[in-house]
Amino acid sequence: NAGVTQTPKFQVLKTGQSMTLQCAQDMNHEYMSWYRQDPGMGLRLIHYSVGAGITDQGEVPNGYNVSRSTTEDFPLRLLSAAPSQTSVYFCASSYEGEDTDTQYFGPGTRLTVL
Amino acid sequence: AQKITQTQPGMFVQEKEAVTLDCTYDTSDPSYGLFWYKQPSSGEMIFLIYQGSYDQQNATEGRYSLNFQKARKSANLVISASQLGDSAMYFCAMREMGGSEKLVFGKGTKLTVNP
């Protein structure tokens, strides 16, 4: 059981470039989400999905797109990177509707936009 | 709207002593869950403890306990017998129950355990 995996671990982009952060889980979790962590800000929800084909916006969705074609994968796309998107990105997953179940986090992707 | 407040940017504790990390929350939902996560310098998020809003007893997990005061809307984390490995960032988070899995995080408290 690999849990939640994220690739890449580190990435440097130039302003205006696009890229996709990959997230996969092998626990058959319905719920998946993306957070960003900035210094002094805690984690903020970008997008989330309650199942394949269903996505919704979180607190800070602007500049990011997501899709959920399978239960296992939930990629995060930056269409045109900006320096304000420099952050650490975490993917998380959990069972849907289990009130006491925690979310399992991936190891994170550290993104720098120059 | 949900809100989590952690008022202690940094805390220091001597090894083997107990420490309390504060967390207050604000929600109009009667059903919610409260979580604490640990983030060591390596960066991963580690789940520590959970408290449901209808739980009658305070949650405990080994050296971690949650001091839940519902009327005050506080959910403080108590770490007993601190160890050097407890040095990390600690985040309090809240989730509405009943199907929504969205977590709202506080800004965190950096705990340093001194030998």
PDB file of C-alpha atoms in Angstrom:
ATOM      1  CA  ASN A   1       0.000   0.000   0.000  1.00  0.00           C
ATOM      2  CA  ALA A   2       1.748   3.155  -1.221  1.00  0.00           C
ATOM      3  CA  GLY A   3      -0.894   5.492   0.265  1.00  0.00           C
ATOM      4  CA  VAL A   4      -0.968   8.911  -1.387  1.00  0.00           C
ATOM      5  CA  THR A   5       1.833   9.640  -3.825  1.00  0.00           C
ATOM      6  CA  GLN A   6       2.734  12.946  -5.433  1.00  0.00           C
ATOM      7  CA  THR A   7       5.069  13.786  -8.277  1.00  0.00           C
ATOM      8  CA  PRO A   8       7.254  15.678  -8.703  1.00  0.00           C
ATOM      9  CA  LYS A   9       8.691  16.475  -5.282  1.00  0.00           C
ATOM     10  CA  PHE A  10      10.299  19.687  -6.494  1.00  0.00           C
ATOM     11  CA  GLN A  11       9.621  21.874  -9.528  1.00  0.00           C
ATOM     12  CA  VAL A  12      10.843  25.226 -10.778  1.00  0.00           C
ATOM     13  CA  LEU A  13       8.795  27.027 -13.428  1.00  0.00           C
ATOM     14  CA  LYS A  14       9.061  30.288 -15.267  1.00  0.00           C
ATOM     15  CA  THR A  15       6.161  32.711 -15.230  1.00  0.00           C
ATOM     16  CA  GLY A  16       3.609  31.708 -17.852  1.00  0.00           C
ATOM     17  CA  GLN A  17       4.602  28.064 -18.093  1.00  0.00           C
ATOM     18  CA  SER A  18       2.070  25.336 -17.490  1.00  0.00           C
ATOM     19  CA  MET A  19       2.443  22.070 -15.658  1.00  0.00           C
ATOM     20  CA  THR A  20       0.529  19.303 -13.956  1.00  0.00           C
ATOM     21  CA  LEU A  21       1.084  18.094 -10.425  1.00  0.00           C
ATOM     22  CA  GLN A  22       0.269  14.418 -10.147  1.00  0.00           C
ATOM     23  CA  CYS A  23      -1.531  12.774  -7.247  1.00  0.00           C
ATOM     24  CA  ALA A  24      -2.492   9.130  -6.896  1.00  0.00           C
ATOM     25  CA  GLN A  25      -3.875   6.971  -4.101  1.00  0.00           C
ATOM     26  CA  ASP A  26      -4.305   3.220  -3.852  1.00  0.00           C
ATOM     27  CA  MET A  27      -6.726   3.083  -0.921  1.00  0.00           C
ATOM     28  CA  ASN A  28      -9.918   3.313  -3.023  1.00  0.00           C
ATOM     29  CA  HIS A  29     -10.820   6.613  -1.365  1.00  0.00           C
ATOM     30  CA  GLU A  30     -13.712   8.519  -2.864  1.00  0.00           C
ATOM     31  CA  TYR A  31     -12.617  11.925  -1.614  1.00  0.00           C
ATOM     32  CA  MET A  32      -9.475  13.651  -2.864  1.00  0.00           C
ATOM     33  CA  SER A  33      -8.312  17.209  -2.454  1.00  0.00           C
ATOM     34  CA  TRP A  34      -5.508  19.658  -3.120  1.00  0.00           C
ATOM     35  CA  TYR A  35      -4.160  22.138  -0.596  1.00  0.00           C
ATOM     36  CA  ARG A  36      -1.480  24.754  -0.788  1.00  0.00           C
ATOM     37  CA  GLN A  37       0.691  25.735   2.148  1.00  0.00           C
ATOM     38  CA  ASP A  38       2.269  29.158   2.353  1.00  0.00           C
ATOM     39  CA  PRO A  39       4.423  30.462   5.223  1.00  0.00           C
ATOM     40  CA  GLY A  40       2.261  31.625   8.098  1.00  0.00           C
ATOM     41  CA  MET A  41      -0.969  30.658   6.337  1.00  0.00           C
ATOM     42  CA  GLY A  42      -1.585  27.038   7.228  1.00  0.00           C
ATOM     43  CA  LEU A  43      -3.106  24.856   4.504  1.00  0.00           C
ATOM     44  CA  ARG A  44      -5.777  26.206   2.188  1.00  0.00           C
ATOM     45  CA  LEU A  45      -8.075  24.114   0.038  1.00  0.00           C
ATOM     46  CA  ILE A  46      -7.722  24.607  -3.726  1.00  0.00           C
ATOM     47  CA  HIS A  47     -10.045  21.980  -5.281  1.00  0.00           C
ATOM     48  CA  TYR A  48     -11.629  18.761  -4.170  1.00  0.00           C
ATOM     49  CA  SER A  49     -13.466  15.765  -5.592  1.00  0.00           C
ATOM     50  CA  VAL A  50     -16.001  13.423  -4.005  1.00  0.00           C
ATOM     51  CA  GLY A  51     -15.669  10.813  -6.735  1.00  0.00           C
ATOM     52  CA  ALA A  52     -14.726  10.158 -10.342  1.00  0.00           C
ATOM     53  CA  GLY A  53     -16.207  12.812 -12.621  1.00  0.00           C
ATOM     54  CA  ILE A  54     -17.087  15.185  -9.758  1.00  0.00           C
ATOM     55  CA  THR A  55     -14.953  18.174  -8.771  1.00  0.00           C
ATOM     56  CA  ASP A  56     -15.574  21.420  -6.942  1.00  0.00           C
ATOM     57  CA  GLN A  57     -13.745  24.551  -5.900  1.00  0.00           C
ATOM     58  CA  GLY A  58     -12.225  25.185  -2.525  1.00  0.00           C
ATOM     59  CA  GLU A  59     -11.060  28.387  -0.903  1.00  0.00           C
ATOM     60  CA  VAL A  60      -8.342  29.401  -3.413  1.00  0.00           C
ATOM     61  CA  PRO A  61      -9.195  27.868  -6.839  1.00  0.00           C
ATOM     62  CA  ASN A  62      -8.074  30.666  -9.172  1.00  0.00           C
ATOM     63  CA  GLY A  63      -5.288  29.689 -11.556  1.00  0.00           C
ATOM     64  CA  TYR A  64      -5.789  25.954 -11.058  1.00  0.00           C
ATOM     65  CA  ASN A  65      -7.776  23.273 -12.862  1.00  0.00           C
ATOM     66  CA  VAL A  66      -8.543  19.712 -11.815  1.00  0.00           C
ATOM     67  CA  SER A  67     -10.210  16.659 -13.247  1.00  0.00           C
ATOM     68  CA  ARG A  68     -11.039  13.242 -11.830  1.00  0.00           C
ATOM     69  CA  SER A  69     -11.311  10.586 -14.510  1.00  0.00           C
ATOM     70  CA  THR A  70     -10.500   7.686 -12.181  1.00  0.00           C
ATOM     71  CA  THR A  71     -10.869   7.003  -8.463  1.00  0.00           C
ATOM     72  CA  GLU A  72      -7.095   6.746  -8.097  1.00  0.00           C
ATOM     73  CA  ASP A  73      -5.851   9.927  -9.773  1.00  0.00           C
ATOM     74  CA  PHE A  74      -6.473  13.612  -9.146  1.00  0.00           C
ATOM     75  CA  PRO A  75      -4.068  15.853 -11.104  1.00  0.00           C
ATOM     76  CA  LEU A  76      -3.757  19.581 -10.482  1.00  0.00           C
ATOM     77  CA  ARG A  77      -3.037  21.770 -13.499  1.00  0.00           C
ATOM     78  CA  LEU A  78      -1.444  25.199 -13.483  1.00  0.00           C
ATOM     79  CA  LEU A  79      -2.398  26.769 -16.798  1.00  0.00           C
ATOM     80  CA  SER A  80      -0.109  29.814 -16.665  1.00  0.00           C
ATOM     81  CA  ALA A  81       2.148  29.837 -13.634  1.00  0.00           C
ATOM     82  CA  ALA A  82       2.564  33.017 -11.620  1.00  0.00           C
ATOM     83  CA  PRO A  83       5.033  33.841  -8.812  1.00  0.00           C
ATOM     84  CA  SER A  84       2.066  33.953  -6.409  1.00  0.00           C
ATOM     85  CA  GLN A  85       1.674  30.209  -6.976  1.00  0.00           C
ATOM     86  CA  THR A  86       5.043  29.518  -5.381  1.00  0.00           C
ATOM     87  CA  SER A  87       4.050  27.216  -2.554  1.00  0.00           C
ATOM     88  CA  VAL A  88       4.056  23.688  -1.204  1.00  0.00           C
ATOM     89  CA  TYR A  89       1.185  21.630  -2.582  1.00  0.00           C
ATOM     90  CA  PHE A  90      -0.373  18.724  -0.743  1.00  0.00           C
ATOM     91  CA  CYS A  91      -2.773  16.154  -2.066  1.00  0.00           C
ATOM     92  CA  ALA A  92      -5.012  14.304   0.398  1.00  0.00           C
ATOM     93  CA  SER A  93      -7.581  11.531   0.267  1.00  0.00           C
ATOM     94  CA  SER A  94     -10.144   9.902   2.538  1.00  0.00           C
ATOM     95  CA  TYR A  95     -13.275   7.801   2.515  1.00  0.00           C
ATOM     96  CA  GLU A  96     -16.400   9.813   1.791  1.00  0.00           C
ATOM     97  CA  GLY A  97     -18.808  10.129   4.648  1.00  0.00           C
ATOM     98  CA  GLU A  98     -16.724   8.508   7.357  1.00  0.00           C
ATOM     99  CA  ASP A  99     -17.055  11.117  10.049  1.00  0.00           C
ATOM    100  CA  THR A 100     -14.132  10.010  12.137  1.00  0.00           C
ATOM    101  CA  ASP A 101     -11.794   9.221   9.308  1.00  0.00           C
ATOM    102  CA  THR A 102      -8.850  11.469   8.783  1.00  0.00           C
ATOM    103  CA  GLN A 103      -7.481  12.594   5.488  1.00  0.00           C
ATOM    104  CA  TYR A 104      -4.254  10.958   4.365  1.00  0.00           C
ATOM    105  CA  PHE A 105      -1.736  13.390   2.955  1.00  0.00           C
ATOM    106  CA  GLY A 106       0.872  12.911   0.280  1.00  0.00           C
ATOM    107  CA  PRO A 107       4.473  14.036   0.844  1.00  0.00           C
ATOM    108  CA  GLY A 108       3.970  17.351  -0.941  1.00  0.00           C
ATOM    109  CA  THR A 109       5.334  19.121  -4.023  1.00  0.00           C
ATOM    110  CA  ARG A 110       7.478  22.203  -3.544  1.00  0.00           C
ATOM    111  CA  LEU A 111       6.853  24.552  -6.473  1.00  0.00           C
ATOM    112  CA  THR A 112       8.832  27.694  -7.252  1.00  0.00           C
ATOM    113  CA  VAL A 113       7.688  30.082  -9.967  1.00  0.00           C
ATOM    114  CA  LEU A 114      10.311  32.568 -11.123  1.00  0.00           C
TER     115      LEU A 114
ATOM    116  CA  ALA B   1     -17.963  30.303   7.562  1.00  0.00           C
ATOM    117  CA  GLN B   2     -15.617  28.094   9.493  1.00  0.00           C
ATOM    118  CA  LYS B   3     -12.591  29.543  11.154  1.00  0.00           C
ATOM    119  CA  ILE B   4      -9.733  28.086  13.155  1.00  0.00           C
ATOM    120  CA  THR B   5      -7.510  30.254  15.346  1.00  0.00           C
ATOM    121  CA  GLN B   6      -4.169  29.234  16.760  1.00  0.00           C
ATOM    122  CA  THR B   7      -2.849  32.155  18.771  1.00  0.00           C
ATOM    123  CA  GLN B   8       0.596  30.772  19.601  1.00  0.00           C
ATOM    124  CA  PRO B   9       3.020  31.176  16.706  1.00  0.00           C
ATOM    125  CA  GLY B  10       5.749  29.471  18.744  1.00  0.00           C
ATOM    126  CA  MET B  11       6.000  27.476  21.943  1.00  0.00           C
ATOM    127  CA  PHE B  12       8.938  26.138  23.925  1.00  0.00           C
ATOM    128  CA  VAL B  13       8.906  23.230  26.365  1.00  0.00           C
ATOM    129  CA  GLN B  14      11.504  21.296  28.286  1.00  0.00           C
ATOM    130  CA  GLU B  15      11.943  17.637  27.496  1.00  0.00           C
ATOM    131  CA  LYS B  16       9.691  15.380  29.628  1.00  0.00           C
ATOM    132  CA  GLU B  17       7.320  18.224  30.526  1.00  0.00           C
ATOM    133  CA  ALA B  18       3.751  18.622  29.286  1.00  0.00           C
ATOM    134  CA  VAL B  19       2.680  21.363  26.868  1.00  0.00           C
ATOM    135  CA  THR B  20      -0.686  22.677  25.702  1.00  0.00           C
ATOM    136  CA  LEU B  21      -1.217  24.046  22.214  1.00  0.00           C
ATOM    137  CA  ASP B  22      -4.264  26.255  21.865  1.00  0.00           C
ATOM    138  CA  CYS B  23      -6.958  26.068  19.227  1.00  0.00           C
ATOM    139  CA  THR B  24     -10.272  27.893  19.063  1.00  0.00           C
ATOM    140  CA  TYR B  25     -12.827  27.476  16.338  1.00  0.00           C
ATOM    141  CA  ASP B  26     -15.897  29.161  15.002  1.00  0.00           C
ATOM    142  CA  THR B  27     -18.732  27.408  13.218  1.00  0.00           C
ATOM    143  CA  SER B  28     -22.486  27.590  13.048  1.00  0.00           C
ATOM    144  CA  ASP B  29     -22.754  23.895  12.178  1.00  0.00           C
ATOM    145  CA  PRO B  30     -23.781  21.753  15.188  1.00  0.00           C
ATOM    146  CA  SER B  31     -21.930  18.747  13.776  1.00  0.00           C
ATOM    147  CA  TYR B  32     -18.225  19.003  13.183  1.00  0.00           C
ATOM    148  CA  GLY B  33     -14.939  17.249  13.718  1.00  0.00           C
ATOM    149  CA  LEU B  34     -11.695  18.632  15.041  1.00  0.00           C
ATOM    150  CA  PHE B  35      -8.270  17.320  14.070  1.00  0.00           C
ATOM    151  CA  TRP B  36      -4.685  17.912  15.021  1.00  0.00           C
ATOM    152  CA  TYR B  37      -1.826  17.307  12.602  1.00  0.00           C
ATOM    153  CA  LYS B  38       1.919  17.351  13.148  1.00  0.00           C
ATOM    154  CA  GLN B  39       4.292  18.585  10.462  1.00  0.00           C
ATOM    155  CA  PRO B  40       7.953  17.858  11.196  1.00  0.00           C
ATOM    156  CA  SER B  41      10.752  19.631   9.363  1.00  0.00           C
ATOM    157  CA  SER B  42      10.658  16.910   6.706  1.00  0.00           C
ATOM    158  CA  GLY B  43       7.304  18.348   5.618  1.00  0.00           C
ATOM    159  CA  GLU B  44       4.801  15.510   5.781  1.00  0.00           C
ATOM    160  CA  MET B  45       1.438  15.935   7.497  1.00  0.00           C
ATOM    161  CA  ILE B  46       0.896  13.393  10.265  1.00  0.00           C
ATOM    162  CA  PHE B  47      -2.543  12.857  11.789  1.00  0.00           C
ATOM    163  CA  LEU B  48      -2.464  12.906  15.602  1.00  0.00           C
ATOM    164  CA  ILE B  49      -5.948  12.970  17.094  1.00  0.00           C
ATOM    165  CA  TYR B  50      -9.636  13.505  16.331  1.00  0.00           C
ATOM    166  CA  GLN B  51     -12.573  14.865  18.381  1.00  0.00           C
ATOM    167  CA  GLY B  52     -16.182  14.814  17.229  1.00  0.00           C
ATOM    168  CA  SER B  53     -18.527  17.559  18.361  1.00  0.00           C
ATOM    169  CA  TYR B  54     -20.891  15.039  19.950  1.00  0.00           C
ATOM    170  CA  ASP B  55     -18.200  13.004  21.672  1.00  0.00           C
ATOM    171  CA  GLN B  56     -18.788  12.987  25.420  1.00  0.00           C
ATOM    172  CA  GLN B  57     -15.216  12.299  26.397  1.00  0.00           C
ATOM    173  CA  ASN B  58     -12.004  14.018  25.447  1.00  0.00           C
ATOM    174  CA  ALA B  59     -10.025  12.127  22.837  1.00  0.00           C
ATOM    175  CA  THR B  60      -6.709  10.539  23.771  1.00  0.00           C
ATOM    176  CA  GLU B  61      -4.030   8.869  21.654  1.00  0.00           C
ATOM    177  CA  GLY B  62      -0.967   7.811  23.581  1.00  0.00           C
ATOM    178  CA  ARG B  63       0.818  10.950  24.794  1.00  0.00           C
ATOM    179  CA  TYR B  64      -1.673  13.180  22.958  1.00  0.00           C
ATOM    180  CA  SER B  65      -4.962  14.297  24.431  1.00  0.00           C
ATOM    181  CA  LEU B  66      -7.474  16.843  23.316  1.00  0.00           C
ATOM    182  CA  ASN B  67      -8.958  19.224  25.873  1.00  0.00           C
ATOM    183  CA  PHE B  68     -12.348  19.822  24.258  1.00  0.00           C
ATOM    184  CA  GLN B  69     -14.446  22.646  25.722  1.00  0.00           C
ATOM    185  CA  LYS B  70     -17.473  22.900  23.480  1.00  0.00           C
ATOM    186  CA  ALA B  71     -19.055  25.934  25.125  1.00  0.00           C
ATOM    187  CA  ARG B  72     -15.820  27.864  24.735  1.00  0.00           C
ATOM    188  CA  LYS B  73     -15.278  26.457  21.243  1.00  0.00           C
ATOM    189  CA  SER B  74     -11.778  25.372  22.085  1.00  0.00           C
ATOM    190  CA  ALA B  75      -9.906  22.169  21.255  1.00  0.00           C
ATOM    191  CA  ASN B  76      -6.468  22.384  22.803  1.00  0.00           C
ATOM    192  CA  LEU B  77      -3.862  19.703  22.205  1.00  0.00           C
ATOM    193  CA  VAL B  78      -1.996  18.450  25.254  1.00  0.00           C
ATOM    194  CA  ILE B  79       1.275  16.617  24.744  1.00  0.00           C
ATOM    195  CA  SER B  80       2.520  14.841  27.850  1.00  0.00           C
ATOM    196  CA  ALA B  81       6.141  13.913  28.559  1.00  0.00           C
ATOM    197  CA  SER B  82       7.523  15.902  25.613  1.00  0.00           C
ATOM    198  CA  GLN B  83      10.256  14.338  23.543  1.00  0.00           C
ATOM    199  CA  LEU B  84      12.839  15.947  21.276  1.00  0.00           C
ATOM    200  CA  GLY B  85      11.049  14.362  18.326  1.00  0.00           C
ATOM    201  CA  ASP B  86       7.931  16.355  19.154  1.00  0.00           C
ATOM    202  CA  SER B  87       9.609  19.496  17.807  1.00  0.00           C
ATOM    203  CA  ALA B  88       7.472  20.380  14.781  1.00  0.00           C
ATOM    204  CA  MET B  89       4.644  22.529  13.478  1.00  0.00           C
ATOM    205  CA  TYR B  90       1.222  21.595  14.808  1.00  0.00           C
ATOM    206  CA  PHE B  91      -1.980  22.381  12.971  1.00  0.00           C
ATOM    207  CA  CYS B  92      -5.530  22.360  14.235  1.00  0.00           C
ATOM    208  CA  ALA B  93      -8.228  21.710  11.628  1.00  0.00           C
ATOM    209  CA  MET B  94     -12.003  21.454  11.492  1.00  0.00           C
ATOM    210  CA  ARG B  95     -14.386  19.632   9.224  1.00  0.00           C
ATOM    211  CA  GLU B  96     -18.150  19.810   8.938  1.00  0.00           C
ATOM    212  CA  MET B  97     -19.649  16.375   9.402  1.00  0.00           C
ATOM    213  CA  GLY B  98     -22.407  14.800   7.394  1.00  0.00           C
ATOM    214  CA  GLY B  99     -20.543  14.131   4.182  1.00  0.00           C
ATOM    215  CA  SER B 100     -18.332  17.141   3.589  1.00  0.00           C
ATOM    216  CA  GLU B 101     -14.675  16.250   3.875  1.00  0.00           C
ATOM    217  CA  LYS B 102     -13.297  19.746   3.530  1.00  0.00           C
ATOM    218  CA  LEU B 103     -10.768  20.661   6.191  1.00  0.00           C
ATOM    219  CA  VAL B 104     -10.151  24.220   7.355  1.00  0.00           C
ATOM    220  CA  PHE B 105      -6.746  24.683   8.973  1.00  0.00           C
ATOM    221  CA  GLY B 106      -5.339  27.091  11.494  1.00  0.00           C
ATOM    222  CA  LYS B 107      -2.027  28.821  10.840  1.00  0.00           C
ATOM    223  CA  GLY B 108      -0.132  26.477  13.100  1.00  0.00           C
ATOM    224  CA  THR B 109       2.086  26.553  16.176  1.00  0.00           C
ATOM    225  CA  LYS B 110       5.782  25.800  16.043  1.00  0.00           C
ATOM    226  CA  LEU B 111       6.764  23.681  19.041  1.00  0.00           C
ATOM    227  CA  THR B 112      10.384  23.441  20.120  1.00  0.00           C
ATOM    228  CA  VAL B 113      11.364  20.859  22.728  1.00  0.00           C
ATOM    229  CA  ASN B 114      14.543  21.738  24.580  1.00  0.00           C
ATOM    230  CA  PRO B 115      16.833  19.077  26.110  1.00  0.00           C
TER     231      PRO B 115
END
